[in-house]
Every structure is written in structure tokens, then in C-alpha cells.
Tab-separated table of C-alpha atoms in Angstrom:
chain	number	residue	atom	x	y	z
A	175	MET	CA	5.151	-4.174	13.763
A	176	HIS	CA	7.672	-4.675	16.558
A	177	GLY	CA	11.137	-6.010	17.340
A	178	ALA	CA	12.579	-8.508	14.898
A	179	ALA	CA	9.725	-7.970	12.415
A	180	TRP	CA	10.600	-4.269	12.154
A	181	PHE	CA	14.293	-5.097	11.591
A	182	THR	CA	13.358	-7.619	8.905
A	183	TRP	CA	11.192	-5.045	7.113
A	184	LEU	CA	13.997	-2.482	7.145
A	185	ALA	CA	16.426	-5.057	5.812
A	186	PHE	CA	13.988	-5.829	3.004
A	187	LEU	CA	13.811	-2.129	2.105
A	188	ALA	CA	17.562	-1.511	2.228
A	189	PRO	CA	18.380	-2.482	-1.373
A	190	VAL	CA	15.566	-0.267	-2.650
A	191	LEU	CA	15.816	2.922	-0.609
A	192	GLN	CA	18.878	4.842	0.449
A	193	ALA	CA	19.169	5.258	4.179
A	194	SER	CA	18.792	9.036	3.898
A	195	ASP	CA	15.529	8.816	1.932
A	196	PRO	CA	12.254	9.227	3.837
A	197	CYS	CA	10.097	6.131	3.510
A	198	SER	CA	6.786	4.826	4.757
A	199	SER	CA	5.665	1.235	5.276
A	200	LEU	CA	2.146	-0.199	5.306
A	201	CYS	CA	1.899	-3.775	6.455
A	202	LYS	CA	-0.106	-6.504	8.123
A	203	ASP	CA	-3.537	-5.541	9.490
A	204	PRO	CA	-2.732	-2.597	8.535
A	205	HIS	CA	0.006	-0.847	10.529
A	206	LEU	CA	1.293	2.423	9.085
A	207	THR	CA	4.767	3.865	9.604
A	208	PHE	CA	5.110	7.428	8.346
A	209	ALA	CA	7.896	9.068	6.357
A	210	TYR	CA	9.747	10.833	9.192
A	211	GLY	CA	8.748	8.478	11.993
A	212	GLY	CA	5.594	7.900	13.972
A	213	ARG	CA	2.864	5.406	13.300
A	214	ALA	CA	-0.853	4.706	13.258
A	215	ASP	CA	-3.216	1.828	12.534
A	216	PHE	CA	-5.854	1.930	9.802
A	217	ARG	CA	-8.674	-0.607	9.563
A	218	GLY	CA	-10.521	0.870	6.596
A	219	ARG	CA	-14.090	0.099	5.602
A	220	ASN	CA	-14.621	-3.327	4.060
A	221	GLY	CA	-14.062	-3.302	0.295
A	222	THR	CA	-13.380	0.447	0.161
A	223	VAL	CA	-10.568	2.087	-1.824
A	224	TYR	CA	-8.600	4.877	-0.120
A	225	ASN	CA	-5.994	7.292	-1.376
A	226	PHE	CA	-2.726	6.731	0.472
A	227	MET	CA	-0.561	9.034	-1.659
A	228	SER	CA	-1.401	11.831	-4.054
A	229	SER	CA	1.232	13.934	-5.812
A	230	ASN	CA	1.534	16.000	-8.951
A	231	ALA	CA	2.064	13.029	-11.266
A	232	ALA	CA	1.277	9.901	-9.220
A	233	VAL	CA	-1.335	8.391	-6.915
A	234	LEU	CA	-1.335	5.273	-4.743
A	235	ASN	CA	-4.794	3.891	-3.948
A	236	ILE	CA	-5.412	0.845	-1.747
A	237	ARG	CA	-8.420	-1.365	-1.017
A	238	THR	CA	-8.876	-2.925	2.415
A	239	ARG	CA	-10.987	-5.995	3.213
A	240	ASP	CA	-12.177	-7.337	6.551
A	241	ALA	CA	-10.627	-10.543	7.864
A	242	VAL	CA	-10.763	-12.859	10.867
A	243	PHE	CA	-7.566	-14.582	11.936
A	244	LYS	CA	-5.695	-15.908	14.955
A	245	LEU	CA	-2.783	-14.306	16.766
A	246	GLY	CA	-1.746	-17.035	19.148
A	247	ARG	CA	-4.908	-17.820	21.112
A	248	LEU	CA	-6.458	-14.439	20.327
A	249	THR	CA	-9.088	-14.192	17.574
A	250	VAL	CA	-8.742	-10.896	15.721
A	251	HIS	CA	-11.468	-9.252	13.656
A	252	GLY	CA	-9.348	-6.928	11.555
A	253	SER	CA	-8.532	-6.150	7.931
A	254	PHE	CA	-5.802	-6.368	5.324
A	255	MET	CA	-4.744	-4.442	2.247
A	256	THR	CA	-5.695	-6.646	-0.693
A	257	ASP	CA	-5.540	-4.484	-3.831
A	258	VAL	CA	-3.162	-1.719	-4.904
A	259	TYR	CA	-3.850	0.719	-7.735
A	260	VAL	CA	-1.173	3.102	-9.024
A	261	VAL	CA	-1.594	5.907	-11.542
A	262	ILE	CA	1.476	7.671	-12.937
A	263	ARG	CA	1.302	10.465	-15.497
A	264	THR	CA	4.458	10.561	-17.621
A	265	PRO	CA	6.042	13.685	-19.156
A	266	ASN	CA	4.701	12.551	-22.560
A	267	GLY	CA	1.126	12.651	-21.314
A	268	ARG	CA	0.665	8.898	-20.957
A	269	PHE	CA	-1.060	7.281	-18.001
A	270	PHE	CA	0.737	4.302	-16.476
A	271	ASN	CA	-2.024	2.433	-14.618
A	272	ILE	CA	-1.025	-0.566	-12.493
A	273	THR	CA	-3.121	-3.023	-10.473
A	274	TYR	CA	-1.849	-5.677	-8.063
A	275	SER	CA	-4.684	-7.792	-6.598
A	276	SER	CA	-3.761	-10.323	-3.932
A	277	GLY	CA	-6.751	-12.431	-4.934
A	278	ASN	CA	-4.801	-13.531	-8.031
A	279	LEU	CA	-2.054	-15.200	-5.999
A	280	ASN	CA	-1.993	-18.986	-5.887
A	281	GLU	CA	-1.235	-21.357	-2.999
A	282	PHE	CA	2.476	-20.734	-3.537
A	283	HIS	CA	1.886	-16.963	-3.245
A	284	TRP	CA	2.590	-15.922	-6.851
A	285	ALA	CA	0.657	-15.671	-10.126
A	286	TRP	CA	1.294	-15.700	-13.862
A	287	HIS	CA	-0.997	-12.674	-14.145
A	288	MET	CA	0.127	-10.917	-10.999
A	289	ILE	CA	0.026	-7.402	-12.493
A	290	GLN	CA	-2.569	-5.851	-14.806
A	291	GLY	CA	-2.010	-2.430	-16.286
A	292	SER	CA	-1.896	-0.097	-19.237
A	293	CYS	CA	0.397	2.566	-20.680
A	294	ALA	CA	-1.323	4.975	-23.036
A	295	LYS	CA	-2.769	8.417	-23.451
A	296	ALA	CA	-6.297	9.009	-22.164
A	297	GLY	CA	-8.927	7.174	-24.192
A	298	ASN	CA	-6.434	4.827	-25.864
A	299	ARG	CA	-5.904	2.038	-23.357
A	300	VAL	CA	-3.089	-0.416	-24.198
A	301	PRO	CA	-3.346	-3.210	-21.607
A	302	PHE	CA	-0.585	-5.527	-20.417
A	303	GLU	CA	-0.107	-8.292	-17.844
A	304	LEU	CA	3.038	-9.262	-15.965
A	305	GLY	CA	3.997	-12.462	-14.199
A	306	PRO	CA	7.151	-13.225	-12.212
A	307	HIS	CA	10.520	-11.802	-13.305
A	308	ALA	CA	9.104	-9.368	-15.845
A	309	GLU	CA	9.521	-5.682	-16.631
A	310	LYS	CA	7.489	-2.935	-18.292
A	311	HIS	CA	8.525	0.635	-19.134
A	312	CYS	CA	6.200	3.556	-19.700
A	313	ASP	CA	8.330	6.518	-20.770
A	314	ASP	CA	10.472	7.395	-17.712
A	315	SER	CA	8.602	5.075	-15.304
A	316	ARG	CA	8.853	1.325	-14.967
A	317	ILE	CA	7.612	-1.723	-13.093
A	318	THR	CA	9.622	-4.878	-12.405
A	319	THR	CA	8.385	-8.066	-10.775
A	320	ASP	CA	9.951	-10.831	-8.710
A	321	MET	CA	7.986	-13.919	-7.654
A	322	SER	CA	5.351	-12.241	-5.459
A	323	SER	CA	6.748	-8.724	-5.198
A	324	THR	CA	6.860	-5.792	-7.555
A	325	LEU	CA	8.810	-2.547	-7.705
A	326	ILE	CA	7.313	0.585	-9.284
A	327	GLU	CA	9.560	3.550	-10.018
A	328	SER	CA	8.535	7.028	-11.157
A	329	ARG	CA	10.337	10.368	-11.158
A	330	GLU	CA	9.425	11.080	-7.531
A	331	TRP	CA	8.510	7.729	-5.984
A	332	THR	CA	9.564	4.157	-5.346
A	333	ILE	CA	6.709	1.801	-4.472
A	334	ARG	CA	7.402	-1.764	-3.381
A	335	ILE	CA	4.464	-4.202	-3.084
A	336	ARG	CA	4.853	-7.683	-1.680
A	337	GLY	CA	2.234	-10.448	-1.624
A	338	LYS	CA	2.003	-12.379	1.636
A	339	PRO	CA	-0.261	-15.163	2.927
A	340	VAL	CA	-2.730	-14.470	5.727
A	341	TYR	CA	-1.484	-16.769	8.457
A	342	ASP	CA	-3.932	-18.609	10.731
A	343	ARG	CA	-6.830	-17.345	8.626
A	344	ILE	CA	-10.395	-18.013	9.751
A	345	ASP	CA	-12.338	-15.870	7.279
A	346	GLY	CA	-11.648	-13.225	4.643
A	347	PRO	CA	-8.815	-12.889	2.114
A	348	ARG	CA	-6.188	-15.617	1.834
A	349	HIS	CA	-3.452	-13.168	0.867
A	350	ARG	CA	-2.540	-9.609	1.815
A	351	LEU	CA	-0.265	-6.958	0.376
A	352	ASP	CA	2.508	-5.190	2.287
A	353	ILE	CA	3.668	-1.901	0.789
A	354	SER	CA	6.581	0.487	1.145
A	355	LEU	CA	6.611	3.990	-0.265
A	356	GLY	CA	9.854	5.914	-0.692
A	357	ALA	CA	10.660	9.397	-1.989
A	358	ARG	CA	13.244	9.745	-4.762
A	359	VAL	CA	13.451	13.528	-4.387
A	360	ALA	CA	14.079	15.859	-1.451
A	361	ARG	CA	11.063	17.243	0.390
A	362	ASP	CA	11.427	20.681	-1.217
A	363	ASP	CA	11.860	19.197	-4.691
A	364	PHE	CA	8.397	17.646	-5.069
A	365	ALA	CA	6.476	19.253	-7.940
A	366	ALA	CA	3.635	19.700	-5.411
A	367	PRO	CA	3.570	18.857	-1.678
A	368	PRO	CA	2.210	15.284	-1.555
A	369	HIS	CA	-0.911	14.293	0.347
A	370	GLY	CA	-2.850	11.145	1.134
A	371	ILE	CA	-3.112	8.990	4.256
A	372	VAL	CA	0.655	8.403	4.300
A	373	GLY	CA	1.702	10.719	1.477
A	374	ALA	CA	1.120	13.837	3.548
A	375	SER	CA	3.857	12.746	5.958
A	376	PHE	CA	6.452	13.224	3.207
A	377	ALA	CA	5.600	16.930	3.118
A	378	SER	CA	5.658	17.390	6.899
A	379	GLY	CA	9.338	16.805	7.658
A	380	VAL	CA	8.397	15.789	11.221
A	381	PRO	CA	7.105	12.560	12.834
A	382	THR	CA	3.387	11.847	12.426
A	383	PHE	CA	1.358	10.012	15.063
A	384	GLY	CA	-2.169	8.669	15.020
A	385	ARG	CA	-4.436	6.278	16.859
A	386	ILE	CA	-3.284	2.681	17.217
A	387	ASP	CA	-5.083	-0.510	18.260
A	388	HIS	CA	-3.889	-1.995	21.547
A	389	TYR	CA	-4.119	-5.773	21.227
A	390	PRO	CA	-4.837	-7.975	24.260
A	391	PRO	CA	-2.283	-10.662	25.221
A	392	ARG	CA	-1.953	-13.344	22.561
A	393	ASN	CA	-1.564	-16.160	25.046
A	394	VAL	CA	-5.085	-15.727	26.436
A	395	GLU	CA	-8.279	-16.915	24.717
A	396	GLY	CA	-10.358	-13.975	23.549
A	397	GLU	CA	-11.642	-11.854	20.681
A	398	PHE	CA	-10.507	-8.417	19.538
A	399	TRP	CA	-11.898	-5.993	16.950
A	400	THR	CA	-9.584	-3.415	15.363
A	401	THR	CA	-11.154	0.042	15.066
A	402	ALA	CA	-8.363	2.598	14.592
A	403	MET	CA	-8.624	4.762	11.456
A	404	ALA	CA	-5.386	6.740	11.891
A	405	GLU	CA	-7.276	9.421	13.819
A	406	GLY	CA	-4.949	12.247	14.770
A	407	ALA	CA	-2.584	11.569	11.856
A	408	LEU	CA	-4.957	12.699	9.112
A	409	GLU	CA	-6.116	16.012	7.787
A	410	GLY	CA	-9.868	15.573	7.956
A	411	ARG	CA	-11.303	12.099	8.492
A	412	ALA	CA	-10.792	8.706	6.876
A	413	GLU	CA	-13.993	9.175	4.862
A	414	ASP	CA	-12.364	12.128	3.090
A	415	TYR	CA	-9.873	9.716	1.487
A	416	GLU	CA	-12.466	7.262	0.145
A	417	LEU	CA	-12.596	6.883	-3.634
A	418	ASP	CA	-15.386	5.884	-6.015
A	419	SER	CA	-13.136	3.853	-8.331
A	420	PRO	CA	-9.694	2.203	-8.175
A	421	TYR	CA	-7.920	4.661	-10.502
A	422	GLU	CA	-9.620	7.786	-9.155
A	423	THR	CA	-7.216	10.731	-8.856
A	424	GLU	CA	-9.579	13.413	-7.505
A	425	TYR	CA	-10.698	13.698	-3.887
A	426	ALA	CA	-10.750	16.335	-1.127
A	427	PHE	CA	-6.959	16.627	-0.794
A	428	SER	CA	-5.855	15.588	-4.280
A	429	ARG	CA	-2.528	16.898	-5.537
A	430	PHE	CA	-2.698	15.122	-8.908
A	431	GLY	CA	-2.150	17.566	-11.754
């Protein structure tokens, strides 16, 4: 994300996050900006769910799907984030599970059943669905929706998810999800140092840099395949962050619980 697009994204975040709060953004195909600066690109493996943030009482898991689309005259074989899964454990022992799947969005980029979730103790699932301009509380956490965006707030985190169309699509998903992740506590006040593909950057306090994809000129006919998997920005490899199920909380670097 460059130039005016970066300014627009920051302006979008401004009402949600204080300027002094560290925040991370995950957008487009997918470009990662880490909590204290730096960036990387992350293609993901088609249809695979990865942990992007793991903390004592919350996880953010994301599914990526392959896509083919045009950037000017350039044909890109890349990927987008299409599904977001959030698990929050409340002080009362409930699990606030939230799913936002871009596949539910209609041609106008919203859906009556945009959010699926539950708020209950383990083994006693109480499901709910949210459409536009709705709100759901689960003890001290809550989710609110706009037309195609949603805001999730827990004790330590603010997660903003926004549904967007895939422009100049050739193949793959018709919609993508752009995500921002912000800390609501100081770095030393986390119950446990967070981890995950972007979550670990909140514990570092310094800029994080990883591999990026260098796109050819857009005004020249050609094809380009994205391959970067945030190498250099991760502890371990991308495979270490793969999950067996959307609401999985345990993996190599889990901080949950």
C-alpha cells in the first residue's frame, strides 16, 4: 500500500485508534504493516487458516484464498484474505467466537447475515447472527457492525474488519477483507506477550521487516505471481502458523491461556 492509499487507510483508522497506540494493518493481496513500523507481504496457502494474533485471552485467525486479477495491464496471480475468525475468552469464562466471511457479501458489498458467532461457556454454544448496524455484547467484549465493516473490542484489542470488492477480478473470490489490529493496552501491560504473524510485532517495540513482492510495471502487459510469505519477519516459518480449524487457539507459538 503506497501514497494516497496509505493516507486513506490511516484516516479510516483514526476514529478507532489513538495516534499513540501501536496498530497493524492487513490489506489487499495481502500487504502487512506491523505494529511499530515495517512491512511484509504474505500470500498464504490457498484455503488455509493462519494465526495472525495470539494473546492470553484472544486470537485472530485468517483464511487466505488464491485469486487472479488485473492491476492495470498486469495480470496478477495472488491471494486475498477472505475469512476472519476471532476467539475472545471473557473474565466470566465465556468464549466469544466471531466469524466474518466475505463470501456472504452481496453485489452491494454487505449482507444481512454478515457476522456469525456465539457467546457461551465451552460446550454450551449460543449462536447469533448480525447484519448491518447491529451490536452484540459478551461480558466485557463487544462487536458492532456498519454496512460492510465491523469493530470488535476486547480488553486488550481493537479489531476492525472491512469488506471490499475484488476489483478487475478474473478468477477467485469476489470480495476480500481488510483488517486493522490495534492494542488497547501498553506493551508491558499485556497479560502475556502476544504472538502470531502480526501479533508478535506488538511485543517487539521495534519495526519489523519481512520479504515483499516486487510487482512489475502496471502499464506493461504481463503476468506476475506473488510468492512472499513474510520471510524474515516471522519466528519460524509460515507453516508454523497454519491451523487445523477456524477457531483453533493452539499452535507452535500460542499465547492463548
